mmCIF file of C-alpha atoms in Angstrom:
data_model
loop_
_atom_site.group_PDB
_atom_site.id
_atom_site.type_symbol
_atom_site.label_atom_id
_atom_site.label_comp_id
_atom_site.label_asym_id
_atom_site.label_seq_id
_atom_site.Cartn_x
_atom_site.Cartn_y
_atom_site.Cartn_z
ATOM 1 C CA MET A 1 101.602 114.150 118.997
ATOM 2 C CA GLN A 2 102.904 115.376 122.338
ATOM 3 C CA LYS A 3 104.668 118.351 120.732
ATOM 4 C CA LEU A 4 101.933 118.960 118.167
ATOM 5 C CA ASP A 5 99.198 119.308 120.789
ATOM 6 C CA GLY A 6 101.326 120.784 123.566
ATOM 7 C CA LEU A 7 100.644 117.891 125.934
ATOM 8 C CA ARG A 8 102.517 117.556 129.222
ATOM 9 C CA ARG A 9 102.885 113.808 128.840
ATOM 10 C CA GLN A 10 103.302 111.527 125.872
ATOM 11 C CA PRO A 11 99.887 110.032 125.063
ATOM 12 C CA LEU A 12 99.292 106.311 124.947
ATOM 13 C CA TRP A 13 99.182 104.981 121.383
ATOM 14 C CA VAL A 14 97.072 101.861 120.905
ATOM 15 C CA ARG A 15 97.053 100.528 117.366
ATOM 16 C CA ASN A 16 93.893 99.337 115.687
ATOM 17 C CA SER A 17 95.023 95.746 115.162
ATOM 18 C CA LEU A 18 93.736 92.238 114.656
ATOM 19 C CA PRO A 19 93.659 89.907 117.662
ATOM 20 C CA LEU A 20 96.547 87.466 117.818
ATOM 21 C CA GLU A 21 94.136 84.534 117.693
ATOM 22 C CA PHE A 22 92.474 85.749 114.473
ATOM 23 C CA GLU A 23 91.951 82.765 112.197
ATOM 24 C CA LEU A 24 93.227 83.549 108.729
ATOM 25 C CA PRO A 25 91.329 82.229 105.705
ATOM 26 C CA GLN A 26 93.135 79.510 103.787
ATOM 27 C CA ARG A 27 94.818 80.525 100.542
ATOM 28 C CA ASN A 28 92.253 79.718 97.854
ATOM 29 C CA PRO A 29 93.766 78.503 94.540
ATOM 30 C CA ALA A 30 90.619 79.476 92.617
ATOM 31 C CA LEU A 31 90.658 83.021 94.012
ATOM 32 C CA ARG A 32 94.377 83.300 93.365
ATOM 33 C CA ALA A 33 93.804 82.268 89.743
ATOM 34 C CA GLU A 34 91.078 84.919 89.473
ATOM 35 C CA LEU A 35 93.393 87.635 90.821
ATOM 36 C CA VAL A 36 96.226 86.528 88.553
ATOM 37 C CA GLY A 37 93.886 86.655 85.566
ATOM 38 C CA GLY A 38 95.737 84.214 83.354
ATOM 39 C CA GLN A 39 99.053 86.048 83.618
ATOM 40 C CA PRO A 40 101.608 83.311 82.833
ATOM 41 C CA ASP A 41 104.855 85.093 83.720
ATOM 42 C CA ASP A 42 105.398 84.998 87.520
ATOM 43 C CA PRO A 43 102.516 87.364 88.290
ATOM 44 C CA ILE A 44 102.655 89.781 91.224
ATOM 45 C CA VAL A 45 99.293 90.606 92.810
ATOM 46 C CA VAL A 46 99.280 93.931 94.643
ATOM 47 C CA ILE A 47 96.321 94.608 96.922
ATOM 48 C CA CYS A 48 95.094 97.907 98.301
ATOM 49 C CA PRO A 49 92.424 96.602 100.712
ATOM 50 C CA SER A 50 90.320 99.749 100.995
ATOM 51 C CA LEU A 51 87.803 101.762 98.985
ATOM 52 C CA VAL A 52 89.293 104.007 96.320
ATOM 53 C CA SER A 53 89.400 107.596 97.536
ATOM 54 C CA PRO A 54 91.541 110.739 97.225
ATOM 55 C CA GLU A 55 92.779 110.236 100.798
ATOM 56 C CA ARG A 56 94.091 106.768 99.865
ATOM 57 C CA ARG A 57 95.818 108.149 96.751
ATOM 58 C CA SER A 58 94.039 105.760 94.395
ATOM 59 C CA LEU A 59 94.706 107.767 91.224
ATOM 60 C CA GLU A 60 98.412 107.924 91.981
ATOM 61 C CA LEU A 61 98.438 104.176 92.640
ATOM 62 C CA ILE A 62 96.757 103.476 89.302
ATOM 63 C CA GLN A 63 99.250 105.728 87.523
ATOM 64 C CA ALA A 64 102.070 103.779 89.182
ATOM 65 C CA PHE A 65 100.885 100.606 87.426
ATOM 66 C CA GLN A 66 101.533 102.186 84.062
ATOM 67 C CA LEU A 67 105.205 102.251 85.119
ATOM 68 C CA LEU A 68 105.325 98.618 86.281
ATOM 69 C CA PRO A 69 105.852 95.501 84.138
ATOM 70 C CA THR A 70 102.700 93.825 82.858
ATOM 71 C CA LYS A 71 103.025 90.955 85.354
ATOM 72 C CA TYR A 72 101.913 93.339 88.126
ATOM 73 C CA ARG A 73 98.187 93.376 88.860
ATOM 74 C CA LEU A 74 96.269 95.682 91.217
ATOM 75 C CA VAL A 75 93.314 94.612 93.354
ATOM 76 C CA THR A 76 91.286 97.242 95.219
ATOM 77 C CA LEU A 77 87.720 98.026 96.280
ATOM 78 C CA ALA A 78 85.378 100.219 94.238
ATOM 79 C CA GLY A 79 84.272 103.452 95.875
ATOM 80 C CA ASP A 80 81.392 105.772 95.085
ATOM 81 C CA GLY A 81 80.598 108.765 92.955
ATOM 82 C CA ALA A 82 82.762 110.979 90.802
ATOM 83 C CA TYR A 83 86.129 109.827 92.138
ATOM 84 C CA GLN A 84 85.400 106.176 91.356
ATOM 85 C CA ASN A 85 84.349 107.181 87.835
ATOM 86 C CA THR A 86 87.568 109.162 87.448
ATOM 87 C CA CYS A 87 89.573 106.101 88.501
ATOM 88 C CA ARG A 88 87.789 103.897 85.979
ATOM 89 C CA ARG A 89 88.345 106.421 83.193
ATOM 90 C CA LEU A 90 92.037 106.597 84.053
ATOM 91 C CA VAL A 91 92.317 102.811 83.893
ATOM 92 C CA GLU A 92 90.743 102.868 80.430
ATOM 93 C CA LYS A 93 92.921 105.778 79.286
ATOM 94 C CA LEU A 94 96.105 104.011 80.384
ATOM 95 C CA ASN A 95 94.944 100.691 78.883
ATOM 96 C CA LEU A 96 95.172 98.975 82.269
ATOM 97 C CA GLY A 97 91.785 97.272 82.151
ATOM 98 C CA SER A 98 93.292 93.784 82.286
ATOM 99 C CA ARG A 99 95.600 94.644 85.194
ATOM 100 C CA VAL A 100 93.503 96.780 87.579
ATOM 101 C CA MET A 101 90.524 95.121 89.255
ATOM 102 C CA PHE A 102 87.851 96.970 91.223
ATOM 103 C CA TYR A 103 85.916 94.635 93.507
ATOM 104 C CA CYS A 104 82.578 95.474 95.059
ATOM 105 C CA ARG A 105 82.414 96.078 98.792
ATOM 106 C CA MET A 106 82.816 92.864 100.719
ATOM 107 C CA SER A 107 82.876 91.540 104.244
ATOM 108 C CA PHE A 108 85.986 91.778 106.396
ATOM 109 C CA ARG A 109 86.460 88.042 106.071
ATOM 110 C CA GLU A 110 86.340 88.306 102.279
ATOM 111 C CA VAL A 111 88.875 91.140 102.341
ATOM 112 C CA MET A 112 91.232 88.948 104.351
ATOM 113 C CA ALA A 113 90.722 86.083 101.870
ATOM 114 C CA HIS A 114 91.861 88.404 99.060
ATOM 115 C CA ILE A 115 94.846 89.612 101.111
ATOM 116 C CA VAL A 116 95.986 86.032 101.749
ATOM 117 C CA CYS A 117 95.993 85.421 97.980
ATOM 118 C CA SER A 118 98.092 88.504 97.211
ATOM 119 C CA ASP A 119 101.845 89.192 97.160
ATOM 120 C CA VAL A 120 102.264 92.846 98.180
ATOM 121 C CA GLY A 121 99.958 95.172 100.112
ATOM 122 C CA VAL A 122 99.599 98.936 99.713
ATOM 123 C CA VAL A 123 98.737 101.338 102.547
ATOM 124 C CA LEU A 124 98.660 104.932 101.318
ATOM 125 C CA HIS A 125 97.379 108.006 103.158
ATOM 126 C CA ASP A 126 97.206 111.692 102.283
ATOM 127 C CA GLY A 127 99.223 113.051 105.198
ATOM 128 C CA ARG A 128 98.047 116.598 104.544
ATOM 129 C CA GLY A 129 94.363 115.744 104.728
ATOM 130 C CA SER A 130 94.061 115.524 108.502
ATOM 131 C CA VAL A 131 96.031 115.086 111.694
ATOM 132 C CA GLY A 132 94.450 111.646 111.924
ATOM 133 C CA ASN A 133 96.003 110.651 108.600
ATOM 134 C CA TYR A 134 99.354 112.237 109.487
ATOM 135 C CA LEU A 135 99.508 110.309 112.761
ATOM 136 C CA ALA A 136 97.906 107.206 111.255
ATOM 137 C CA ALA A 137 98.254 103.713 112.656
ATOM 138 C CA PRO A 138 96.317 101.938 109.904
ATOM 139 C CA MET A 139 94.508 98.683 110.634
ATOM 140 C CA ARG A 140 95.720 97.493 107.233
ATOM 141 C CA LEU A 141 99.308 97.196 108.520
ATOM 142 C CA SER A 142 98.076 94.598 111.002
ATOM 143 C CA GLN A 143 95.902 92.861 108.390
ATOM 144 C CA LEU A 144 98.776 92.494 105.943
ATOM 145 C CA ALA A 145 101.288 91.434 108.596
ATOM 146 C CA ALA A 146 98.885 88.808 109.957
ATOM 147 C CA ALA A 147 98.696 87.289 106.469
ATOM 148 C CA GLY A 148 102.467 87.472 105.998
ATOM 149 C CA ILE A 149 102.173 90.024 103.168
ATOM 150 C CA PRO A 150 104.883 92.728 102.959
ATOM 151 C CA CYS A 151 103.687 96.260 102.336
ATOM 152 C CA VAL A 152 104.354 99.559 100.634
ATOM 153 C CA ALA A 153 103.161 102.444 102.799
ATOM 154 C CA SER A 154 103.155 106.231 102.897
ATOM 155 C CA ALA A 155 106.300 107.893 104.207
ATOM 156 C CA LEU A 156 104.493 109.483 107.152
ATOM 157 C CA PRO A 157 106.412 109.654 110.455
ATOM 158 C CA SER A 158 104.228 107.293 112.472
ATOM 159 C CA VAL A 159 103.863 104.815 109.616
ATOM 160 C CA GLU A 160 107.565 104.837 108.733
ATOM 161 C CA ALA A 161 108.440 104.202 112.366
ATOM 162 C CA VAL A 162 106.392 101.002 112.355
ATOM 163 C CA VAL A 163 107.243 99.785 108.840
ATOM 164 C CA TYR A 164 111.017 100.110 109.156
ATOM 165 C CA ARG A 165 111.382 99.123 112.809
ATOM 166 C CA LEU A 166 109.374 95.937 112.255
ATOM 167 C CA ASN A 167 110.694 95.285 108.735
ATOM 168 C CA LEU A 168 107.228 95.214 107.161
ATOM 169 C CA GLY A 169 108.282 96.546 103.754
ATOM 170 C CA LEU A 170 109.100 99.970 102.314
ATOM 171 C CA CYS A 171 107.697 103.503 102.432
ATOM 172 C CA CYS A 172 107.236 105.919 99.557
ATOM 173 C CA ASP A 173 106.017 109.376 98.600
ATOM 174 C CA GLU A 174 102.279 108.775 98.214
ATOM 175 C CA ASP A 175 101.977 111.755 95.856
ATOM 176 C CA SER A 176 104.462 110.316 93.355
ATOM 177 C CA PRO A 177 103.380 107.472 91.019
ATOM 178 C CA GLN A 178 107.059 106.986 90.182
ATOM 179 C CA ASP A 179 108.028 106.471 93.818
ATOM 180 C CA ILE A 180 105.040 104.223 94.480
ATOM 181 C CA ALA A 181 106.040 102.048 91.511
ATOM 182 C CA ARG A 182 109.665 101.992 92.662
ATOM 183 C CA ALA A 183 108.718 100.827 96.156
ATOM 184 C CA ILE A 184 106.318 98.144 94.909
ATOM 185 C CA ARG A 185 108.891 96.708 92.545
ATOM 186 C CA GLU A 186 111.651 96.833 95.154
ATOM 187 C CA VAL A 187 109.541 94.970 97.711
ATOM 188 C CA ALA A 188 108.549 92.351 95.136
ATOM 189 C CA GLU A 189 111.859 91.822 93.339
ATOM 190 C CA SER A 190 114.777 92.868 95.527
ATOM 191 C CA GLU A 191 116.482 90.950 98.316
ATOM 192 C CA PRO A 192 115.576 89.363 100.643
ATOM 193 C CA GLY A 193 112.590 88.404 98.445
ATOM 194 C CA LEU A 194 108.860 88.094 99.002
ATOM 195 C CA VAL A 195 109.014 84.908 101.057
ATOM 196 C CA GLN A 196 111.499 86.286 103.585
ATOM 197 C CA ARG A 197 109.733 89.652 103.734
ATOM 198 C CA GLY A 198 106.463 87.850 104.388
ATOM 199 C CA LEU A 199 107.987 85.835 107.232
ATOM 200 C CA CYS A 200 109.308 89.035 108.798
ATOM 201 C CA ALA A 201 105.854 90.614 108.565
ATOM 202 C CA ARG A 202 104.182 87.638 110.208
ATOM 203 C CA ARG A 203 106.745 87.601 113.033
ATOM 204 C CA ALA A 204 106.090 91.301 113.602
ATOM 205 C CA PHE A 205 102.373 90.599 113.882
ATOM 206 C CA GLU A 206 102.930 87.838 116.404
ATOM 207 C CA ARG A 207 105.322 90.011 118.396
ATOM 208 C CA GLU A 208 103.492 93.338 118.579
ATOM 209 C CA LEU A 209 101.110 94.137 115.718
ATOM 210 C CA HIS A 210 98.179 92.388 117.382
ATOM 211 C CA PHE A 211 95.629 94.027 119.671
ATOM 212 C CA ALA A 212 96.706 92.385 122.932
ATOM 213 C CA ALA A 213 100.192 93.903 122.616
ATOM 214 C CA GLY A 214 98.737 97.410 122.761
ATOM 215 C CA ALA A 215 96.031 96.426 125.188
ATOM 216 C CA ARG A 216 98.629 95.730 127.866
ATOM 217 C CA GLY A 217 99.589 99.398 127.848
ATOM 218 C CA LEU A 218 95.936 100.411 127.754
ATOM 219 C CA SER A 219 95.172 98.225 130.764
ATOM 220 C CA ALA A 220 98.079 99.750 132.702
ATOM 221 C CA ALA A 221 96.967 103.296 131.810
ATOM 222 C CA LEU A 222 93.394 102.624 132.901
ATOM 223 C CA GLY A 223 94.693 101.142 136.146
ATOM 224 C CA SER A 224 96.758 104.266 136.762
ATOM 225 C CA ILE A 225 93.730 106.485 136.138
ATOM 226 C CA LEU A 226 91.662 104.387 138.559
ATOM 227 C CA LYS A 227 94.306 104.668 141.280
ATOM 228 C CA SER A 228 94.486 108.457 140.796
ATOM 229 C CA TYR A 229 90.716 108.678 141.066
ATOM 230 C CA GLU A 230 90.739 106.593 144.243
ATOM 231 C CA ARG A 231 93.390 108.855 145.817
ATOM 232 C CA VAL A 232 91.370 111.960 144.962
ATOM 233 C CA THR A 233 88.238 110.363 146.393
ATOM 234 C CA GLU A 234 90.045 109.476 149.626
ATOM 235 C CA ILE A 235 91.287 113.072 150.034
ATOM 236 C CA GLN A 236 87.823 114.489 149.395
ATOM 237 C CA CYS A 237 86.249 112.122 151.912
ATOM 238 C CA SER A 238 88.826 112.673 154.671
#
């Protein structure tokens, strides 16, 4: 960001994160059974906890599920208008109706309840859509880590830096259904396994993916600004 905007100093980056004391919903066996949908063979529930949209690469994610074994199931939130209709038609065309679930909009607490009952999270962004997306620090990384759910995320510089440094999961080319499918399957099936990946994600949340971790830097920056203002005021008044 410093180079991109020609800034003299590196800006402070405060992630949009859950508070450390956030109380997670309990894993609900009935909800888990609903998400699994009667799949008997070691089902893998993949959640994309956001509304379907072009910016979140929902069509590419749906196409990726055509390339995954039938035990993989996708949970996401229904959007609006033509794009949502296009997503539904694609699900029907690919015969994925029993494996892709669109839920209606729900409260934040309900979203977290669904995350807790899932196995892998997906955080995709169109990096070309805006500088905000390119430099994204998605709240969903914190949500998934808090629940101990490993993730598959877009291979954008700021996202990769967090995902790989904190061992949250894997990154992929969000424009490629093949690469999305590869990353999902690798997170779910390769070593060190879902349990260990989930523990790593939760430790990362407790260490630095919560709001207070970034707030310390914010507090220091605001204090520095206040001191500078006080010095200027003293000079003007002398």
